[in-house]
Structure formats: structure tokens, C-alpha cells
Amino acid sequence: MSGPLWITASPPGAHGELHVGHLAGPYVAADVLSRFLRAEGRTVRLTTATAQHTDAVELRARRANRDPGDIAEGYHEAIVADLAHARVAFDLVTHPAADVGFHAWLGETFRRLHAEGLIAARTRPLPYCPACETWLYGTLVTGGCPRCGATRGGDVCRACSRPGGELVEPRCAVCAAPPTTRRLRRLHLLLEPLRDQLTDYWSSSDLSPRLAALCEDLAEDTLPSPAVTRPSRWGLPVPVEGYPDQRIDAAFENAAAQLHAWGPDDRPPPEHAIAFAGFSHAFEQAVVLPALQIARGLKLPTTLRLNDPYELDGRPLSHGSRHGAWVLDLVTEWGSDTLRRHVLRDRPGTRPTAFRAADLERSWQVLREPWEAWLERLLGAVRTDCGGVVPAVEPGGAGWERLRGRLLRTAADLREAYGPEEFDPRRVLALLDEVVHQAADFGHTNAHHHRDRPEGARRHQGALVAQLAVAAALAAWAWPVMPEGAARLAAALRLPAVRRVDEHALTPPPPGTRLPPPPAPVFGS
């Protein structure tokens, strides 16, 4: 890969605050990859949107007797702010309710697909609640998945990512009454005409074994035709005649918002797309989004990085739960470095993992000892023994060449773990911890020179300069995962905050550089 890259993350629903499961899933991981690639000098665009017109917003509004627009607008603003607090730096977070450019693009895309016959009317059964006098779709209805048995809504199962199917023992999510079934004429996206393009897309994309199996299963039968409109007054109007009482379905709108975020049609297409999402959004990411790309003439080789749920008390974290795992609360208490480190170490990649609030303190303690303790000893020694100025000596000390060789190998390992092909943030953290442990051991080994003797003082200064080289490398190597602390360390060393993750970062500040006292602590504040 050498051309522009597009990194996209599935839109978070605007029916609740951002919780730690969001960070552990798509968002921090996407930000880490983006930061690494930007430090490499790559052209990267990192985008998402908020899912403002979902049925989950409508359900929350009905239960609270509130206007869904007020709910969606308030949570859009909160989500954007919380992403910034967690140092997740998107180039664009599309605001679907307010972005008139997106409205025009979405309408034009919808009409194009309708004119080409890829969006067509179909009459299908749909649950209806007589007590509430409303159609039930998405999260407005709950029941058992006919394929995997998990409790799900009416569109796509969040457990197996399969669309459609008649729910087992359905219930209205508002009043809990069993619904009746009525027939309704809606517009559907016909995927079967795109079979060849979609199967070619799946075969040319980087898919996990589980996702590849899902796509293979879908391709073994007639491809589904998901509804792209719903009977509602909440959402964006259907831009073709005949459906005044319906709105564009949220899954179609969310995929369109992701695609639109790359930019206007005259923007050069990216060389490669990398999509981060939870596996519950697999159908939207692996089927609906590429169908829109194909329809818009933008066929991209894509890497899909889907994660399993982050669980609390044995259940996936969700907006509606009172779980106390909100991003703003956790960042305020622990700082962005600790929270980002924790969710990357704990990240539910190909299997669910469990969030435990008590484990955050352990993540913070690792940054206090040995990370912070080593930096405090090093920078304190430079102040007391060298007047706060980098000595004019070469890096040295007992075991330095052996340590330097290990660190050069670590730089290569870090580049692999950060890179898009082998992206593995857990491995990155393990490598960074090893760097700090080795540097701290080196510092202890070389702390016993007789500083009052000329040769001893020189050896002591050489060992300090060697550790300053490691600290300089750590500032560059840790910046993608913990940008706040890494930037503070770089400032304390008078170095640029953003540098490549490579062996050249293992270079101390120039001799004579006066190092200001850093804020305490550097990491994990």
C-alpha cells in the first residue's frame, strides 16, 4: 500500500452516551492505525458518523415520551465530545440530521439505485402492535432469532449477523404485547443482481474466518433483499414518490454516511479501505456498504476488522444499561492514556472479553511502575547530575550495545504489529512494556558508577544519554496508542510529538539540549 488510505468505523448509535465497549471495539483501534500511518507520512482519512435515525432512538423517545430529534441531537454532541476526550481523532464525524450535502448525496444515490432496479418495491409481512397502533421493525420488536436463538430485533441479528427471518415469540418492545402480522409494501435493496460483484469483492478483501464463513453462507442461497425504507415519521424522507409515510432505513443510511465521508465524487479514490466495526454490524459492513460502493462505481479492496462484544456481567455493553462504564466518566477518573491502554490490552478481537472496572487500576499501576518510575529516575538524574542539560557524550554503559540490538529488533516488531496487514495492538503494548522493563533494568545496572571520579562520571553520563535515547524512542513508539502521554514525553525531551515508529527514533536529544521538568506524571494522568 502506498496510495491514500480510508479508515472508517461503524457509526455509534445516537440513543446513548459513548461507553467503554465502543472504545474497546472500533474507535481506539481505528485511531491507533490512523496515527501510525500518518507518522509514516501516509495520506489517511479517518471517518465515521453518528447513527441518528435508528429505530433505537425512536424506541428511547417512545419510552421517555420525548422527541427523537432532541435525543439524537444531544447524544450526537456528547459522542463527538467523548471521542475527543479519549483522543480519538476523526477527520470527519458526519452529522446526518444536519449535513445537507449528505442529504443531497444520499437522495441522489437512492434515486440512482431505484432507477437501475436495484431498489424495488416488495410486499412482505411485518409485525404490527394493535395496542400501540404502530408497525414494529428493528429494535421496536424483540424475539428469538430463528437461526441462532439469540434475542434480537426485527432486522438483523446482532449475534449471528443474519438478516430477516420470522422472530420466535415476538413482542412489542414498548408495551411487551404480542404483535399481529400485516403485509406492507416497502422498498428493498435487491442484492442478487450484484451477486458477481459482491462475491468478487468478498474474495478480494481481507476477511476474518468467521466473516468469510458468513459471506459464503449468504452466497450459497439467493442473496437477501433487506428493506431500505420503514413505516415511520422519524428519519430522512424517501426520495422517490409513493412512500410519504415511510423513511429511509437506518442501516442503509448509516452505510451511505460512511461512504459519503470519503468526500466528493471528484476526490481521488483511496487505494485501500480499512473498516472497523463490531461483528453485530457485519451484514451492514460486508454487504450493504460494498453494495453501495459498487453502485457508486467505487470498488475498493477492503480489510474488515470486526470485533466481538465487550461484555459486562456476561452481557454485551449497551447504551441502555446502567452500567457505569461511560467513556466520559472513565476518562475523567483515569485519563486517556490509562483508558486507551486498558481497552487495547482487553480488546475483544475474535472472541468476547469482559470489562471489569477494577482492572483499570491495574492498567494505571503499570504506567506508574515501571513506566513513570523509570522516567522520573532518569529525568531526575539528568537534572541533579547534569544540570538539566543533555551531556555531550555518546550513549554507553554496561550492556548498552546488547540492549540497543534488542531495541532495534523491537522497532521492527512494532512496525509489523502497528501495520495494517498484521495490526495487533495487544502485541504493541507487550513490546512497549518490554522496552520500559529493559530500560529500567539497564538504569539500575548502571546506577553505581563512582560519579566523583572523572571516568565514573563519564560512564554515568553515557548511561543517562543511552536511557534518553530509549525515552526518545518510547515517545515516538507509544504515540499511536497513548498520544497524550507520548506528546508530554516528547515535549520534555524537546522532540517533535509525531515521529516514525522505526529505529531512527532511538536517538537522544542533541547534546546541550536543556530539558524542562516534565509534568508529573507523564503517562496515566
Short mmCIF file of C-alpha atoms in Angstrom, two decimals, residues 4-218:
data_model
loop_
_atom_site.label_atom_id
_atom_site.label_comp_id
_atom_site.label_asym_id
_atom_site.label_seq_id
_atom_site.Cartn_x
_atom_site.Cartn_y
_atom_site.Cartn_z
CA PRO A 4 -4.26 7.21 0.10
CA LEU A 5 -5.98 5.04 2.69
CA TRP A 6 -9.50 5.34 4.01
CA ILE A 7 -10.15 4.10 7.54
CA THR A 8 -13.80 4.02 8.54
CA ALA A 9 -15.55 2.97 11.73
CA SER A 10 -19.19 1.96 12.01
CA PRO A 11 -21.40 4.80 13.29
CA PRO A 12 -22.28 4.69 17.02
CA GLY A 13 -26.00 4.94 17.75
CA ALA A 14 -27.16 8.36 18.92
CA HIS A 15 -29.50 6.89 21.55
CA GLY A 16 -27.00 6.93 24.40
CA GLU A 17 -23.59 8.07 25.56
CA LEU A 18 -20.37 6.53 24.32
CA HIS A 19 -19.46 3.57 26.53
CA VAL A 20 -16.21 1.68 27.01
CA GLY A 21 -17.36 -1.09 24.66
CA HIS A 22 -17.27 1.39 21.78
CA LEU A 23 -13.66 2.27 22.56
CA ALA A 24 -12.64 -1.36 23.01
CA GLY A 25 -14.23 -2.20 19.67
CA PRO A 26 -13.82 0.03 16.62
CA TYR A 27 -12.78 3.50 17.71
CA VAL A 28 -9.46 3.45 19.59
CA ALA A 29 -8.14 0.72 17.28
CA ALA A 30 -9.01 2.75 14.18
CA ASP A 31 -7.34 5.81 15.73
CA VAL A 32 -4.16 3.84 16.56
CA LEU A 33 -3.81 2.62 12.98
CA SER A 34 -4.50 6.11 11.63
CA ARG A 35 -1.85 7.70 13.88
CA PHE A 36 0.75 5.11 12.94
CA LEU A 37 0.15 5.58 9.21
CA ARG A 38 0.17 9.38 9.47
CA ALA A 39 3.51 9.22 11.29
CA GLU A 40 4.74 7.20 8.32
CA GLY A 41 3.81 10.10 6.07
CA ARG A 42 0.85 8.28 4.56
CA THR A 43 -2.27 10.08 3.37
CA VAL A 44 -5.06 8.83 5.63
CA ARG A 45 -8.67 9.83 6.08
CA LEU A 46 -10.34 8.56 9.27
CA THR A 47 -14.12 8.91 9.27
CA THR A 48 -17.32 7.84 10.93
CA ALA A 49 -20.82 9.22 11.51
CA THR A 50 -23.39 9.05 14.23
CA ALA A 51 -26.43 6.84 13.67
CA GLN A 52 -29.08 9.44 14.45
CA HIS A 53 -32.09 7.98 12.64
CA THR A 54 -32.07 4.50 14.13
CA ASP A 55 -35.10 2.72 15.50
CA ALA A 56 -33.23 2.60 18.82
CA VAL A 57 -33.52 6.41 19.02
CA GLU A 58 -37.21 6.11 18.23
CA LEU A 59 -37.68 3.42 20.88
CA ARG A 60 -35.93 5.50 23.53
CA ALA A 61 -38.07 8.51 22.60
CA ARG A 62 -41.30 6.50 22.88
CA ARG A 63 -40.36 5.07 26.25
CA ALA A 64 -39.41 8.52 27.59
CA ASN A 65 -42.21 10.39 25.80
CA ARG A 66 -39.64 12.68 24.21
CA ASP A 67 -38.93 13.99 20.73
CA PRO A 68 -36.47 11.64 18.93
CA GLY A 69 -34.75 14.60 17.30
CA ASP A 70 -33.84 16.07 20.68
CA ILE A 71 -32.45 12.72 21.85
CA ALA A 72 -30.40 12.15 18.70
CA GLU A 73 -29.02 15.69 18.63
CA GLY A 74 -27.98 15.67 22.26
CA TYR A 75 -26.21 12.33 22.00
CA HIS A 76 -24.51 13.26 18.73
CA GLU A 77 -22.85 16.18 20.50
CA ALA A 78 -21.96 14.01 23.52
CA ILE A 79 -20.45 11.26 21.35
CA VAL A 80 -18.27 13.70 19.40
CA ALA A 81 -17.05 15.27 22.66
CA ASP A 82 -16.35 11.89 24.27
CA LEU A 83 -14.33 10.72 21.26
CA ALA A 84 -12.21 13.85 21.61
CA HIS A 85 -11.73 13.23 25.35
CA ALA A 86 -10.44 9.74 24.52
CA ARG A 87 -8.06 11.30 21.96
CA VAL A 88 -9.78 9.55 19.04
CA ALA A 89 -9.06 11.99 16.21
CA PHE A 90 -11.52 11.57 13.36
CA ASP A 91 -11.13 13.74 10.28
CA LEU A 92 -14.90 13.74 9.93
CA VAL A 93 -17.84 12.61 12.03
CA THR A 94 -20.82 13.00 9.71
CA HIS A 95 -23.84 14.67 11.31
CA PRO A 96 -26.69 13.02 9.36
CA ALA A 97 -29.51 15.21 10.63
CA ALA A 98 -27.75 18.48 9.77
CA ASP A 99 -25.46 17.71 6.81
CA VAL A 100 -27.38 18.98 3.78
CA GLY A 101 -24.60 17.83 1.48
CA PHE A 102 -25.07 14.30 2.76
CA HIS A 103 -28.84 14.60 2.32
CA ALA A 104 -28.39 15.51 -1.35
CA TRP A 105 -25.83 12.75 -1.94
CA LEU A 106 -28.00 10.15 -0.18
CA GLY A 107 -31.05 11.17 -2.19
CA GLU A 108 -29.15 11.02 -5.48
CA THR A 109 -27.72 7.58 -4.61
CA PHE A 110 -31.14 6.26 -3.60
CA ARG A 111 -32.77 7.53 -6.80
CA ARG A 112 -29.95 6.08 -8.92
CA LEU A 113 -30.37 2.63 -7.40
CA HIS A 114 -34.15 2.89 -7.79
CA ALA A 115 -33.84 3.85 -11.45
CA GLU A 116 -31.48 0.92 -12.05
CA GLY A 117 -33.92 -1.50 -10.45
CA LEU A 118 -31.61 -2.31 -7.54
CA ILE A 119 -34.12 -0.70 -5.17
CA ALA A 120 -37.60 -2.04 -5.84
CA ALA A 121 -40.95 -2.40 -4.08
CA ARG A 122 -41.83 -5.66 -2.35
CA THR A 123 -44.81 -6.56 -0.18
CA ARG A 124 -43.77 -8.53 2.87
CA PRO A 125 -45.26 -9.37 6.29
CA LEU A 126 -44.29 -7.08 9.16
CA PRO A 127 -45.24 -7.20 12.85
CA TYR A 128 -47.83 -4.65 13.98
CA CYS A 129 -48.79 -3.74 17.56
CA PRO A 130 -52.54 -3.01 17.83
CA ALA A 131 -52.12 -1.69 21.39
CA CYS A 132 -49.54 0.91 20.34
CA GLU A 133 -51.07 1.30 16.87
CA THR A 134 -47.64 1.10 15.28
CA TRP A 135 -45.57 -1.03 12.94
CA LEU A 136 -42.74 -2.92 14.61
CA TYR A 137 -39.32 -3.04 12.96
CA GLY A 138 -35.75 -3.13 14.19
CA THR A 139 -35.50 -2.77 17.96
CA LEU A 140 -39.20 -1.90 18.24
CA VAL A 141 -39.83 -5.63 18.25
CA THR A 142 -37.94 -8.35 20.12
CA GLY A 143 -37.96 -12.11 19.83
CA GLY A 144 -35.80 -15.12 19.25
CA CYS A 145 -33.57 -15.35 16.19
CA PRO A 146 -34.88 -18.19 14.00
CA ARG A 147 -31.28 -19.15 13.13
CA CYS A 148 -29.22 -18.90 16.33
CA GLY A 149 -31.85 -18.45 19.03
CA ALA A 150 -30.42 -15.22 20.44
CA THR A 151 -32.78 -12.41 21.46
CA ARG A 152 -32.83 -9.93 18.61
CA GLY A 153 -34.74 -7.16 16.90
CA GLY A 154 -36.65 -7.46 13.69
CA ASP A 155 -33.99 -6.69 11.07
CA VAL A 156 -30.51 -8.19 11.58
CA CYS A 157 -29.48 -10.46 14.44
CA ARG A 158 -26.68 -8.86 16.44
CA ALA A 159 -25.36 -12.29 17.45
CA CYS A 160 -25.13 -14.14 14.11
CA SER A 161 -25.44 -11.12 11.76
CA ARG A 162 -28.14 -12.82 9.70
CA PRO A 163 -30.93 -10.62 8.30
CA GLY A 164 -34.61 -11.39 8.13
CA GLY A 165 -36.50 -14.41 9.27
CA GLU A 166 -39.68 -14.66 11.35
CA LEU A 167 -38.95 -13.99 15.02
CA VAL A 168 -39.74 -16.64 17.62
CA GLU A 169 -42.33 -15.37 20.14
CA PRO A 170 -42.11 -11.71 19.08
CA ARG A 171 -43.09 -8.94 21.50
CA CYS A 172 -43.57 -5.21 21.16
CA ALA A 173 -40.54 -3.54 22.75
CA VAL A 174 -42.72 -0.67 24.01
CA CYS A 175 -45.68 -2.43 25.65
CA ALA A 176 -44.49 -6.10 25.58
CA ALA A 177 -47.71 -7.24 23.88
CA PRO A 178 -47.51 -9.96 21.20
CA PRO A 179 -47.96 -8.34 17.78
CA THR A 180 -50.12 -9.32 14.87
CA THR A 181 -48.73 -9.64 11.36
CA ARG A 182 -49.73 -7.39 8.49
CA ARG A 183 -48.47 -7.02 4.97
CA LEU A 184 -46.72 -3.81 3.98
CA ARG A 185 -45.28 -2.58 0.71
CA ARG A 186 -41.77 -1.17 1.20
CA LEU A 187 -38.66 -0.57 -0.86
CA HIS A 188 -35.93 -3.20 -0.70
CA LEU A 189 -32.30 -3.36 -1.85
CA LEU A 190 -32.00 -6.26 -4.32
CA LEU A 191 -28.62 -7.86 -3.78
CA GLU A 192 -28.98 -10.84 -6.09
CA PRO A 193 -28.29 -8.73 -9.25
CA LEU A 194 -24.99 -7.75 -7.57
CA ARG A 195 -24.03 -11.35 -6.79
CA ASP A 196 -20.96 -11.49 -9.06
CA GLN A 197 -19.62 -8.14 -7.88
CA LEU A 198 -20.24 -8.94 -4.21
CA THR A 199 -18.67 -12.39 -4.31
CA ASP A 200 -15.68 -10.93 -6.16
CA TYR A 201 -15.46 -8.21 -3.50
CA TRP A 202 -15.52 -10.80 -0.70
CA SER A 203 -12.85 -12.92 -2.36
CA SER A 204 -10.55 -9.91 -2.89
CA SER A 205 -10.99 -8.46 0.61
CA ASP A 206 -9.22 -9.37 3.85
CA LEU A 207 -11.92 -11.12 5.89
CA SER A 208 -11.64 -13.00 9.16
CA PRO A 209 -12.53 -16.71 9.00
CA ARG A 210 -15.83 -16.07 10.79
CA LEU A 211 -16.80 -13.25 8.44
CA ALA A 212 -15.71 -15.23 5.38
CA ALA A 213 -17.95 -18.08 6.56
CA LEU A 214 -20.89 -15.67 6.88
CA CYS A 215 -20.36 -14.37 3.34
CA GLU A 216 -20.02 -17.92 1.99
CA ASP A 217 -23.27 -18.93 3.69
CA LEU A 218 -25.07 -15.91 2.25
#
